[in-house]
Short mmCIF file of C-alpha atoms in Angstrom, two decimals:
data_model
loop_
_atom_site.label_atom_id
_atom_site.label_comp_id
_atom_site.label_asym_id
_atom_site.label_seq_id
_atom_site.Cartn_x
_atom_site.Cartn_y
_atom_site.Cartn_z
CA MET T 1 0.15 0.01 -0.24
CA ALA T 2 1.37 3.95 -1.01
CA ALA T 3 2.51 5.65 2.16
CA GLN T 4 0.35 8.29 -0.04
CA GLU T 5 -2.97 7.42 -0.17
CA GLU T 6 -3.17 8.24 3.74
CA ILE T 7 -1.93 11.13 3.48
CA GLU T 8 -5.05 12.67 4.59
CA LYS T 9 -6.48 16.68 5.09
CA SER T 10 -8.14 17.59 7.95
CA SER T 11 -11.08 19.65 7.91
CA ALA T 12 -14.75 19.03 8.99
CA GLY T 13 -14.94 16.90 11.76
CA PRO T 14 -15.19 18.17 15.24
CA GLY T 15 -14.04 21.93 14.68
CA SER T 16 -11.59 23.55 13.01
CA VAL T 17 -8.19 21.17 13.06
CA GLU T 18 -5.04 22.20 11.37
CA PRO T 19 -3.91 19.43 8.81
CA VAL T 20 -1.58 16.60 10.31
CA PRO T 21 1.68 17.21 9.04
CA ASP T 22 3.46 14.26 6.87
CA SER T 23 6.78 14.15 5.42
CA THR T 24 5.49 12.38 2.39
CA ASN T 25 3.31 14.94 1.10
CA ASP T 26 3.19 16.77 -2.59
CA ALA T 27 4.54 19.62 -1.03
CA ASP T 28 8.21 17.37 -0.27
CA SER T 29 8.16 16.21 -3.48
CA LYS T 30 8.10 18.81 -5.14
CA LYS T 31 10.57 21.08 -3.06
CA GLY T 32 12.96 18.01 -3.94
CA GLU T 33 12.47 18.65 -7.90
CA GLU T 34 13.41 21.91 -6.66
CA ASP T 35 16.54 21.73 -4.89
CA PRO T 36 18.91 18.87 -5.87
CA TYR T 37 20.17 18.30 -2.82
CA LEU T 38 17.43 17.99 -0.94
CA VAL T 39 16.33 14.28 0.18
CA THR T 40 13.10 13.03 0.08
CA TRP T 41 11.19 9.87 -0.86
CA ASN T 42 11.06 8.46 -4.25
CA GLY T 43 7.55 8.71 -4.40
CA SER T 44 4.27 7.79 -2.88
CA ASP T 45 5.73 4.17 -3.12
CA ASP T 46 8.87 3.86 -2.19
CA PRO T 47 10.02 0.34 -0.78
CA GLU T 48 12.31 1.89 2.04
CA HIS T 49 8.84 3.50 3.16
CA PRO T 50 7.92 1.74 6.07
CA TYR T 51 4.07 2.23 5.28
CA ASN T 52 5.19 0.27 2.06
CA TRP T 53 7.04 -2.86 3.75
CA PRO T 54 4.96 -5.82 3.22
CA PHE T 55 3.31 -7.13 5.55
CA PHE T 56 4.81 -9.56 7.47
CA ARG T 57 7.94 -7.40 8.24
CA LYS T 58 5.83 -5.38 9.66
CA TRP T 59 3.59 -7.88 11.70
CA ALA T 60 7.24 -9.31 12.76
CA ILE T 61 8.36 -6.45 14.44
CA THR T 62 5.11 -5.58 16.12
CA ILE T 63 4.45 -8.79 17.71
CA LEU T 64 8.60 -8.40 18.94
CA LEU T 65 7.67 -5.46 20.92
CA SER T 66 4.76 -6.79 22.13
CA ASN T 67 6.65 -9.32 23.50
CA GLY T 68 8.99 -6.35 25.34
CA GLY T 69 6.16 -5.71 26.37
CA LEU T 70 5.46 -8.69 27.87
CA VAL T 71 8.44 -8.62 30.10
CA THR T 72 7.51 -4.55 31.04
CA LEU T 73 3.90 -6.06 32.72
CA MET T 74 5.12 -9.30 34.27
CA SER T 75 8.03 -7.64 35.95
CA GLY T 76 5.58 -5.90 38.02
CA ALA T 77 2.51 -8.18 38.10
CA MET T 78 5.03 -11.82 39.13
CA LEU T 79 6.51 -9.59 42.12
CA ALA T 80 2.88 -8.87 43.75
CA PRO T 81 2.23 -13.01 44.57
CA ALA T 82 5.86 -12.67 46.52
CA LEU T 83 6.20 -9.78 48.52
CA GLU T 84 5.59 -11.26 51.47
CA SER T 85 8.35 -13.95 50.35
CA ILE T 86 10.37 -10.98 50.09
CA SER T 87 9.37 -9.16 52.72
CA ALA T 88 10.41 -12.00 55.51
CA ASP T 89 13.75 -12.62 53.56
CA LEU T 90 14.70 -8.76 53.64
CA GLY T 91 12.92 -7.80 57.28
CA THR T 92 11.10 -4.90 55.71
CA GLY T 93 7.32 -3.96 56.42
CA GLU T 94 4.22 -3.85 54.57
CA GLU T 95 4.49 -0.33 53.55
CA GLU T 96 8.47 -0.99 52.38
CA THR T 97 7.37 -4.11 50.95
CA GLN T 98 4.74 -2.38 49.08
CA ILE T 99 7.28 -0.13 46.82
CA PHE T 100 9.50 -2.98 45.90
CA LEU T 101 6.63 -2.71 43.28
CA SER T 102 5.54 0.49 43.40
CA ILE T 103 9.03 1.75 42.34
CA PHE T 104 9.49 -0.29 39.27
CA VAL T 105 6.24 1.46 38.14
CA LEU T 106 8.30 5.22 38.92
CA ALA T 107 10.37 4.85 37.12
CA PHE T 108 8.14 4.12 33.75
CA ALA T 109 7.80 8.51 33.68
CA PHE T 110 11.45 9.53 34.30
CA GLY T 111 12.79 6.53 31.36
CA PRO T 112 10.65 7.12 28.39
CA MET T 113 11.45 11.85 28.89
CA VAL T 114 14.72 10.57 28.18
CA LEU T 115 14.72 7.22 26.11
CA SER T 116 11.97 9.07 23.22
CA PRO T 117 13.87 11.84 22.77
CA LEU T 118 17.05 9.82 22.05
CA ALA T 119 14.31 7.30 19.25
CA GLU T 120 13.94 11.09 17.40
CA VAL T 121 17.61 11.13 17.41
CA PHE T 122 19.61 7.79 17.02
CA GLY T 123 15.89 5.78 16.27
CA ARG T 124 13.86 3.25 17.45
CA ARG T 125 16.53 0.66 17.22
CA PRO T 126 19.44 0.43 18.80
CA VAL T 127 17.39 2.71 21.52
CA TRP T 128 15.02 -0.52 22.34
CA ILE T 129 17.76 -3.06 22.11
CA LEU T 130 20.21 -0.66 24.62
CA SER T 131 17.44 -0.63 27.28
CA SER T 132 16.87 -4.15 26.76
CA CYS T 133 20.20 -5.36 27.67
CA PHE T 134 20.22 -2.42 31.12
CA TYR T 135 16.72 -3.78 31.80
CA ILE T 136 18.26 -7.34 31.82
CA LEU T 137 21.17 -5.97 33.88
CA TRP T 138 19.54 -4.52 36.53
CA ASN T 139 16.03 -7.48 36.77
CA THR T 140 18.94 -9.87 37.10
CA VAL T 141 20.85 -7.95 39.74
CA ALA T 142 17.44 -7.39 41.77
CA GLY T 143 16.88 -11.48 41.86
CA PHE T 144 20.27 -10.83 44.10
CA SER T 145 19.49 -8.08 46.74
CA ARG T 146 20.08 -9.05 49.61
CA SER T 147 18.69 -6.06 51.72
CA PRO T 148 15.72 -3.23 50.78
CA GLY T 149 18.70 -0.67 49.39
CA LEU T 150 20.05 -2.56 46.89
CA MET T 151 16.61 -3.89 45.45
CA ILE T 152 14.76 -0.49 45.43
CA ALA T 153 17.50 1.04 43.43
CA SER T 154 17.83 -2.24 41.30
CA ARG T 155 13.88 -2.08 40.94
CA ILE T 156 14.10 1.65 39.53
CA LEU T 157 16.97 0.59 37.21
CA SER T 158 15.77 -1.79 35.68
CA GLY T 159 12.24 -0.33 35.31
CA ILE T 160 13.80 2.84 33.76
CA GLY T 161 15.53 -0.28 31.46
CA ALA T 162 11.56 -1.38 30.66
CA SER T 163 9.71 1.55 30.34
CA ALA T 164 11.62 1.55 26.42
CA GLU T 165 7.59 -0.45 25.91
CA PHE T 166 6.34 2.82 26.40
CA ALA T 167 8.77 5.28 24.52
CA ILE T 168 9.46 3.09 21.67
CA THR T 169 6.15 0.48 20.60
CA ASN T 170 3.78 3.42 19.71
CA PRO T 171 5.96 5.59 17.50
CA VAL T 172 6.74 2.40 15.64
CA LEU T 173 3.58 1.45 15.36
CA SER T 174 2.85 4.96 14.06
CA ASP T 175 5.92 4.27 11.56
CA CYS T 176 4.76 1.62 10.29
CA TRP T 177 1.04 1.41 9.86
CA ILE T 178 -1.68 4.15 8.34
CA PRO T 179 -3.75 5.66 10.53
CA SER T 180 -6.95 4.13 9.23
CA GLN T 181 -5.41 0.71 10.24
CA ARG T 182 -4.32 2.46 13.67
CA GLY T 183 -6.52 0.12 15.69
CA VAL T 184 -5.80 -3.81 13.73
CA SER T 185 -2.18 -2.68 15.09
CA PHE T 186 -3.20 -1.62 18.85
CA THR T 187 -4.89 -5.45 19.02
CA ILE T 188 -1.52 -7.08 18.07
CA SER T 189 0.46 -4.90 20.15
CA THR T 190 -1.18 -5.29 22.62
CA PHE T 191 -3.43 -8.66 23.21
CA ILE T 192 0.88 -10.17 24.09
CA PRO T 193 2.18 -7.17 26.63
CA LEU T 194 -1.99 -7.61 28.73
CA LEU T 195 -1.49 -11.58 29.15
CA GLY T 196 1.32 -10.32 31.79
CA PRO T 197 -1.13 -9.42 34.07
CA ALA T 198 -2.59 -12.86 34.14
CA ILE T 199 0.02 -15.37 33.35
CA GLY T 200 2.51 -13.51 35.91
CA PRO T 201 0.94 -13.32 39.34
CA ILE T 202 0.43 -17.53 38.68
CA ILE T 203 4.20 -17.71 37.25
CA GLY T 204 4.94 -15.74 39.88
CA GLY T 205 3.35 -17.87 43.33
CA ALA T 206 4.26 -20.52 41.35
CA VAL T 207 7.82 -19.81 41.35
CA SER T 208 8.41 -18.08 44.58
CA GLN T 209 6.77 -21.20 46.30
CA SER T 210 8.72 -23.91 44.91
CA ILE T 211 12.34 -23.18 43.52
CA GLY T 212 11.56 -19.38 45.22
CA TRP T 213 11.17 -15.38 44.62
CA ARG T 214 14.49 -14.78 43.10
CA TRP T 215 13.74 -16.82 40.27
CA THR T 216 10.66 -14.31 39.44
CA PHE T 217 13.17 -11.87 38.59
CA TRP T 218 15.70 -14.55 36.25
CA ILE T 219 13.30 -15.71 34.25
CA LEU T 220 12.46 -12.60 32.73
CA SER T 221 16.38 -11.77 32.25
CA ILE T 222 16.81 -14.84 29.94
CA TYR T 223 13.30 -14.47 28.38
CA ASP T 224 14.28 -10.21 27.60
CA GLY T 225 17.73 -11.91 26.34
CA LEU T 226 16.43 -14.00 24.07
CA LEU T 227 13.95 -11.15 22.71
CA VAL T 228 16.83 -9.65 22.04
CA LEU T 229 18.91 -11.54 20.03
CA ILE T 230 15.82 -12.01 18.15
CA ALA T 231 15.94 -7.95 17.34
CA LEU T 232 19.34 -7.94 16.03
CA PHE T 233 18.07 -9.55 13.43
CA LEU T 234 14.55 -8.72 12.66
CA PHE T 235 14.48 -5.24 13.68
CA ARG T 236 14.81 -2.73 11.24
CA GLU T 237 14.76 0.88 11.84
CA THR T 238 11.06 2.39 10.96
CA TYR T 239 12.05 5.73 11.96
CA GLU T 240 11.35 8.07 8.18
CA VAL T 241 13.34 10.50 9.97
CA ILE T 242 16.02 8.37 10.17
CA ILE T 243 16.11 5.87 7.56
CA LEU T 244 16.67 9.63 5.25
CA ASN T 245 19.30 10.67 7.47
CA ARG T 246 21.31 7.62 6.60
CA ARG T 247 20.22 7.98 3.20
CA ALA T 248 21.66 11.46 2.22
CA ALA T 249 24.90 10.63 4.57
CA LYS T 250 24.99 8.05 1.75
CA LEU T 251 24.92 10.16 -0.37
CA ARG T 252 27.58 12.84 1.18
CA LYS T 253 30.12 10.75 1.37
CA SER T 254 29.70 8.76 -2.19
CA THR T 255 29.13 12.32 -4.25
CA GLY T 256 31.22 14.80 -1.95
CA ASN T 257 27.87 16.86 -2.41
CA PRO T 258 25.85 18.44 1.23
CA TYR T 259 22.87 16.79 0.46
CA TYR T 260 20.58 17.73 3.42
CA THR T 261 17.04 16.52 4.98
CA LYS T 262 14.12 18.34 5.59
CA SER T 263 15.26 17.29 9.47
CA GLN T 264 18.44 17.66 9.55
CA GLY T 265 20.96 19.84 7.54
CA ALA T 266 24.23 19.34 6.24
CA SER T 267 26.39 21.08 8.88
CA ASP T 268 23.74 20.06 11.93
CA THR T 269 25.45 18.59 14.98
CA LEU T 270 24.77 15.90 16.36
CA GLY T 271 24.88 17.44 19.89
CA SER T 272 22.59 20.24 18.67
CA ARG T 273 20.26 17.71 17.84
CA VAL T 274 20.21 15.71 21.37
CA GLY T 275 20.23 18.70 22.79
CA GLY T 276 16.83 19.79 21.19
CA ALA T 277 15.47 16.01 21.54
CA LEU T 278 16.40 15.41 25.27
CA THR T 279 14.16 18.91 26.13
CA ARG T 280 11.49 18.52 23.62
CA PRO T 281 9.28 15.83 25.64
CA ILE T 282 9.11 18.80 29.03
CA ARG T 283 8.15 21.25 26.43
CA LEU T 284 5.43 19.64 24.82
CA LEU T 285 4.14 19.12 28.24
CA LEU T 286 4.41 22.13 29.14
CA THR T 287 3.47 24.88 26.26
CA GLN T 288 0.96 21.87 24.77
CA PRO T 289 -2.90 22.41 26.49
CA MET T 290 -4.44 19.47 24.94
CA LEU T 291 -1.33 16.84 26.28
CA GLN T 292 -1.74 18.47 29.21
CA LEU T 293 -5.52 16.98 29.55
CA VAL T 294 -4.32 14.13 27.56
CA GLY T 295 -2.05 13.85 30.45
CA PHE T 296 -4.42 14.36 33.47
CA PHE T 297 -6.61 11.81 32.88
CA LEU T 298 -4.51 8.87 32.48
CA ALA T 299 -2.99 10.07 35.55
CA TYR T 300 -6.21 9.36 37.10
CA ASN T 301 -6.72 6.33 34.82
CA PHE T 302 -3.45 4.95 35.67
CA GLY T 303 -3.69 5.70 40.03
CA ILE T 304 -7.21 3.80 40.32
CA LEU T 305 -5.93 0.95 38.09
CA TYR T 306 -2.61 0.56 40.37
CA LEU T 307 -4.07 1.53 43.43
CA VAL T 308 -6.42 -1.44 43.14
CA LEU T 309 -4.01 -3.55 41.78
CA SER T 310 -1.73 -3.31 44.80
CA THR T 311 -3.99 -5.17 47.27
CA PHE T 312 -6.05 -7.66 44.89
CA ALA T 313 -3.56 -10.72 45.97
CA THR T 314 -3.98 -9.55 49.41
CA LEU T 315 -8.17 -9.60 48.84
CA TRP T 316 -8.15 -13.37 47.79
CA ILE T 317 -4.92 -14.01 50.12
CA GLU T 318 -6.25 -12.54 53.32
CA ARG T 319 -9.88 -12.34 53.06
CA TYR T 320 -10.89 -15.58 50.81
CA GLY T 321 -8.26 -17.63 52.36
CA GLN T 322 -5.87 -18.55 48.52
CA THR T 323 -2.57 -19.44 48.74
CA GLN T 324 -0.26 -17.81 46.62
CA THR T 325 -0.77 -19.72 43.45
CA GLN T 326 -4.47 -19.69 44.15
CA SER T 327 -4.84 -15.77 44.71
CA GLY T 328 -2.72 -15.46 40.82
CA LEU T 329 -5.35 -17.52 39.32
CA ASN T 330 -8.02 -14.00 40.26
CA TYR T 331 -5.52 -11.94 37.66
CA ILE T 332 -6.56 -13.45 34.47
CA ALA T 333 -10.29 -11.62 35.31
CA LEU T 334 -8.34 -8.91 34.88
CA VAL T 335 -6.84 -10.16 31.48
CA ILE T 336 -10.33 -11.31 30.21
CA GLY T 337 -11.47 -7.85 30.92
CA TYR T 338 -8.18 -6.11 28.77
CA THR T 339 -8.55 -8.72 25.93
CA ILE T 340 -11.81 -7.62 25.13
CA ALA T 341 -11.53 -4.22 25.25
CA ALA T 342 -8.22 -4.36 23.06
CA GLN T 343 -9.35 -6.24 20.44
CA VAL T 344 -13.23 -5.48 20.13
CA GLY T 345 -11.93 -1.95 20.76
CA GLY T 346 -9.32 -1.68 18.29
CA ARG T 347 -12.05 -3.09 15.24
CA LEU T 348 -14.10 -0.28 15.81
CA MET T 349 -11.74 2.65 16.56
CA ASP T 350 -10.74 1.90 12.62
CA ARG T 351 -14.63 1.14 11.74
CA LEU T 352 -14.96 4.76 13.37
CA TRP T 353 -12.48 6.36 11.67
CA ALA T 354 -13.35 5.42 8.29
CA TYR T 355 -16.97 5.98 9.09
CA LEU T 356 -16.36 9.35 10.00
CA LYS T 357 -13.60 10.14 7.16
CA ALA T 358 -16.29 9.36 5.01
CA LYS T 359 -19.40 11.20 6.75
CA ALA T 360 -16.97 14.26 7.02
CA GLY T 361 -15.85 14.19 2.68
CA ASN T 362 -12.59 12.02 3.47
CA ASN T 363 -11.27 14.28 5.94
CA THR T 364 -9.87 13.16 9.35
CA ALA T 365 -8.65 14.73 12.92
CA PRO T 366 -7.02 13.05 15.86
CA GLU T 367 -11.03 13.67 16.87
CA TYR T 368 -12.17 10.99 15.66
CA ARG T 369 -10.69 8.75 18.30
CA VAL T 370 -12.52 9.95 21.22
CA PRO T 371 -16.23 8.86 21.00
CA LEU T 372 -14.78 5.13 21.40
CA MET T 373 -13.52 7.02 25.02
CA ILE T 374 -17.39 7.08 26.29
CA PRO T 375 -17.92 3.24 26.86
CA GLY T 376 -14.47 3.20 28.82
CA ALA T 377 -16.14 6.12 30.85
CA ILE T 378 -19.00 4.48 32.06
CA LEU T 379 -17.11 0.74 32.38
CA ILE T 380 -14.18 1.78 34.83
CA PRO T 381 -16.66 3.79 37.54
CA LEU T 382 -19.49 0.16 37.52
CA GLY T 383 -16.28 -2.38 37.76
CA LEU T 384 -15.18 -0.09 40.78
CA PHE T 385 -18.35 0.12 42.11
CA ILE T 386 -19.42 -3.91 41.48
CA TYR T 387 -15.68 -4.94 42.83
CA GLY T 388 -15.45 -2.80 45.64
CA TRP T 389 -18.69 -3.81 47.10
CA THR T 390 -18.78 -7.33 46.43
CA ALA T 391 -15.20 -8.11 48.21
CA GLU T 392 -16.40 -5.77 51.36
CA ARG T 393 -19.31 -8.11 51.72
CA HIS T 394 -17.47 -11.81 50.60
CA THR T 395 -19.19 -12.44 48.19
CA HIS T 396 -18.52 -15.17 45.98
CA TRP T 397 -15.05 -14.66 44.27
CA ILE T 398 -16.45 -14.80 40.66
CA VAL T 399 -18.16 -11.71 42.00
CA PRO T 400 -15.34 -9.62 42.41
CA ASP T 401 -14.10 -10.83 39.61
CA VAL T 402 -15.75 -9.65 36.79
CA GLY T 403 -16.16 -6.31 38.86
CA ILE T 404 -12.49 -6.35 38.42
CA ALA T 405 -13.09 -7.66 34.76
CA ILE T 406 -14.86 -4.58 33.75
CA LEU T 407 -12.99 -2.20 35.04
CA GLY T 408 -10.23 -3.10 33.15
CA CYS T 409 -12.15 -3.11 29.68
CA GLY T 410 -12.47 0.68 30.89
CA ILE T 411 -9.26 1.24 31.67
CA ILE T 412 -7.81 -0.28 28.23
CA ASN T 413 -10.69 1.20 26.22
CA ASN T 414 -9.88 4.55 27.56
CA THR T 415 -6.09 4.13 27.15
CA GLN T 416 -5.97 3.45 23.23
CA SER T 417 -8.62 6.09 22.70
CA LEU T 418 -5.74 8.65 23.98
CA GLN T 419 -3.05 7.54 22.96
CA ALA T 420 -4.19 7.40 19.60
CA TYR T 421 -5.58 10.35 19.48
CA VAL T 422 -2.04 11.79 20.78
CA MET T 423 -0.16 9.49 17.98
CA ASP T 424 -2.08 11.33 15.15
CA ALA T 425 -2.00 14.82 16.42
CA TYR T 426 1.62 14.89 16.76
CA ARG T 427 3.14 12.32 14.01
CA GLU T 428 5.99 13.83 13.33
CA TYR T 429 7.13 13.97 17.01
CA VAL T 430 5.08 11.36 17.68
CA ALA T 431 7.93 9.49 20.64
CA SER T 432 8.43 12.44 22.47
CA ALA T 433 4.99 13.81 22.52
CA SER T 434 3.20 9.96 23.33
CA ALA T 435 6.36 10.25 26.91
CA ALA T 436 5.57 13.72 27.58
CA SER T 437 0.99 12.66 27.69
CA GLN T 438 3.09 9.60 30.47
CA PHE T 439 4.33 11.62 32.33
CA LEU T 440 2.00 11.86 34.95
CA ARG T 441 0.52 8.95 34.77
CA SER T 442 3.70 6.47 35.63
CA ILE T 443 3.77 9.42 38.72
CA THR T 444 0.37 8.80 39.93
CA GLY T 445 0.85 4.46 39.10
CA PHE T 446 3.64 4.31 41.72
CA ALA T 447 2.26 6.99 44.46
CA PHE T 448 -1.56 5.77 44.39
CA PRO T 449 -0.58 2.64 46.09
CA ILE T 450 1.23 3.98 48.76
CA PHE T 451 -1.91 4.95 50.24
CA ALA T 452 -3.84 2.10 49.65
CA PRO T 453 -3.36 -0.07 52.64
CA ALA T 454 -4.17 3.12 54.99
CA MET T 455 -7.29 3.81 52.36
CA TYR T 456 -9.03 0.93 52.70
CA GLN T 457 -8.28 0.13 56.26
CA ALA T 458 -10.41 3.15 56.88
CA LEU T 459 -13.03 2.55 54.44
CA GLY T 460 -13.34 -0.36 53.95
CA TYR T 461 -13.46 -2.18 50.02
CA GLY T 462 -16.64 -1.27 48.95
CA TRP T 463 -16.42 2.63 50.12
CA GLY T 464 -12.85 3.23 49.08
CA ASN T 465 -13.52 1.93 45.64
CA SER T 466 -16.65 4.23 46.27
CA VAL T 467 -14.80 7.19 46.81
CA LEU T 468 -12.60 6.47 43.78
CA ALA T 469 -15.67 5.27 41.32
CA LEU T 470 -17.85 8.48 42.20
CA THR T 471 -13.96 11.22 41.61
CA PHE T 472 -13.33 9.34 38.09
CA VAL T 473 -17.36 10.31 37.45
CA VAL T 474 -16.50 14.31 38.54
CA ILE T 475 -12.82 13.34 36.26
CA GLY T 476 -13.49 11.21 33.85
CA TRP T 477 -17.26 11.74 32.37
CA PRO T 478 -16.86 15.25 31.18
CA ALA T 479 -13.17 14.08 29.24
CA PRO T 480 -14.58 13.30 25.75
CA PHE T 481 -16.67 15.97 25.03
CA LEU T 482 -14.54 17.92 26.51
CA LEU T 483 -11.73 16.57 23.51
CA TRP T 484 -14.34 16.31 21.27
CA ARG T 485 -15.96 19.76 21.01
CA TYR T 486 -12.36 21.36 21.91
CA GLY T 487 -9.68 19.33 21.28
CA ALA T 488 -9.20 21.41 18.37
CA THR T 489 -8.51 24.49 19.68
CA LEU T 490 -5.96 23.25 22.04
CA ARG T 491 -4.33 21.89 19.65
CA ALA T 492 -4.27 25.40 18.57
CA MET T 493 -3.36 26.85 21.00
CA GLY T 494 0.05 24.91 22.09
CA LYS T 495 3.50 26.05 20.01
CA ALA T 496 5.51 24.98 17.29
CA GLN T 497 8.33 22.42 18.54
CA ARG T 498 10.68 21.71 16.87
#
């Protein structure tokens, strides 16, 4: 499929929308004809453009990165059933032990703020591979920890490496898949990682009971090592800026002429490119009102999710008298909700995009991703109410599991819509924009679980979850309507970045 087919103008839709910039448009081609030293794509069907790669190659890279996402999500989930064993071995209290789990998530806030801009300078491939190696090193060290200090330090550092999942995956999807295929790419890229919260606790509980909690770290390090070996042969660079820059560099070397690209002049230095890139995520966050709003919504979504999950295993062990292995099986309910949202929501996203595009005379806008937030906004508080009050009254285990599945379905539904919105609105710097939008959510994912035990002890599961649900109604229900009505205006208010 030619890349040119997906260069779509914006109008109509929800408000006055600016066209989404794309480096393969006709203006670039004409400029390339006028300036013989400007390197652009060789027509709309240039085989080196990732849009035009064979489907097998695009799926192979997508599935590889989704396996990396599985490692990231399992690194937190596998530890949950083993926390009591870790606490006993390291001599830590409940709150300090909880930090071993949540500090890993805190690293997700800061890792992408560095890794994403580096991926825009050096490319997606080297940043993903080196970050994975960094994760393997420190995750292995965590398994050898004999003190709380080393455990915390290694969890932070391994979390920075694992955060490549959030820094690289969405940009790679944006690089390879045209907007009308965004939903289908999400269904595949999210399917494998979302198995992590289910199989992670099951494996973690079984491993910690049989061969010891330290192997929960080492097993993941071995698996991620295999992924890195595969990536060395399979993972080709997808970022079109890097591909064109390499083409220009090759022409400069072979001809001696000053070939350059739209994004990089022949005289640009590496230092200037790195310096500008490293500040881009924070500049975007500070100057783009739309990213601030999306970041706020994502922050509360993930804060709720991690708060609930931080006490999920404890509920089954202490209130329902289950073993560590049995408690892990309840995470299957969560993944069922995740999977339904990812598979059904992804396909609906593409259909809704096509419908709204046709209705608007073949024009598009990022706001076409917003309507799918509405089901999520309803499911999240519903799931919280069901899970909280049935757990409070010690109802049969299947009912709280139904509640947690509904909650998970709503969280993924909302998250996919917001991620697709950001990807469509910031195509040129999608890695930095994604990092900026996810910064606050990782902080709340770390902070909310810290007060979870105290909240549930004071209010119980019923009223505790009710407070979370009612707060979400106040914050989350207006979100899709604000983005639909004012999204284009907010994007227009943002300052242009380079």
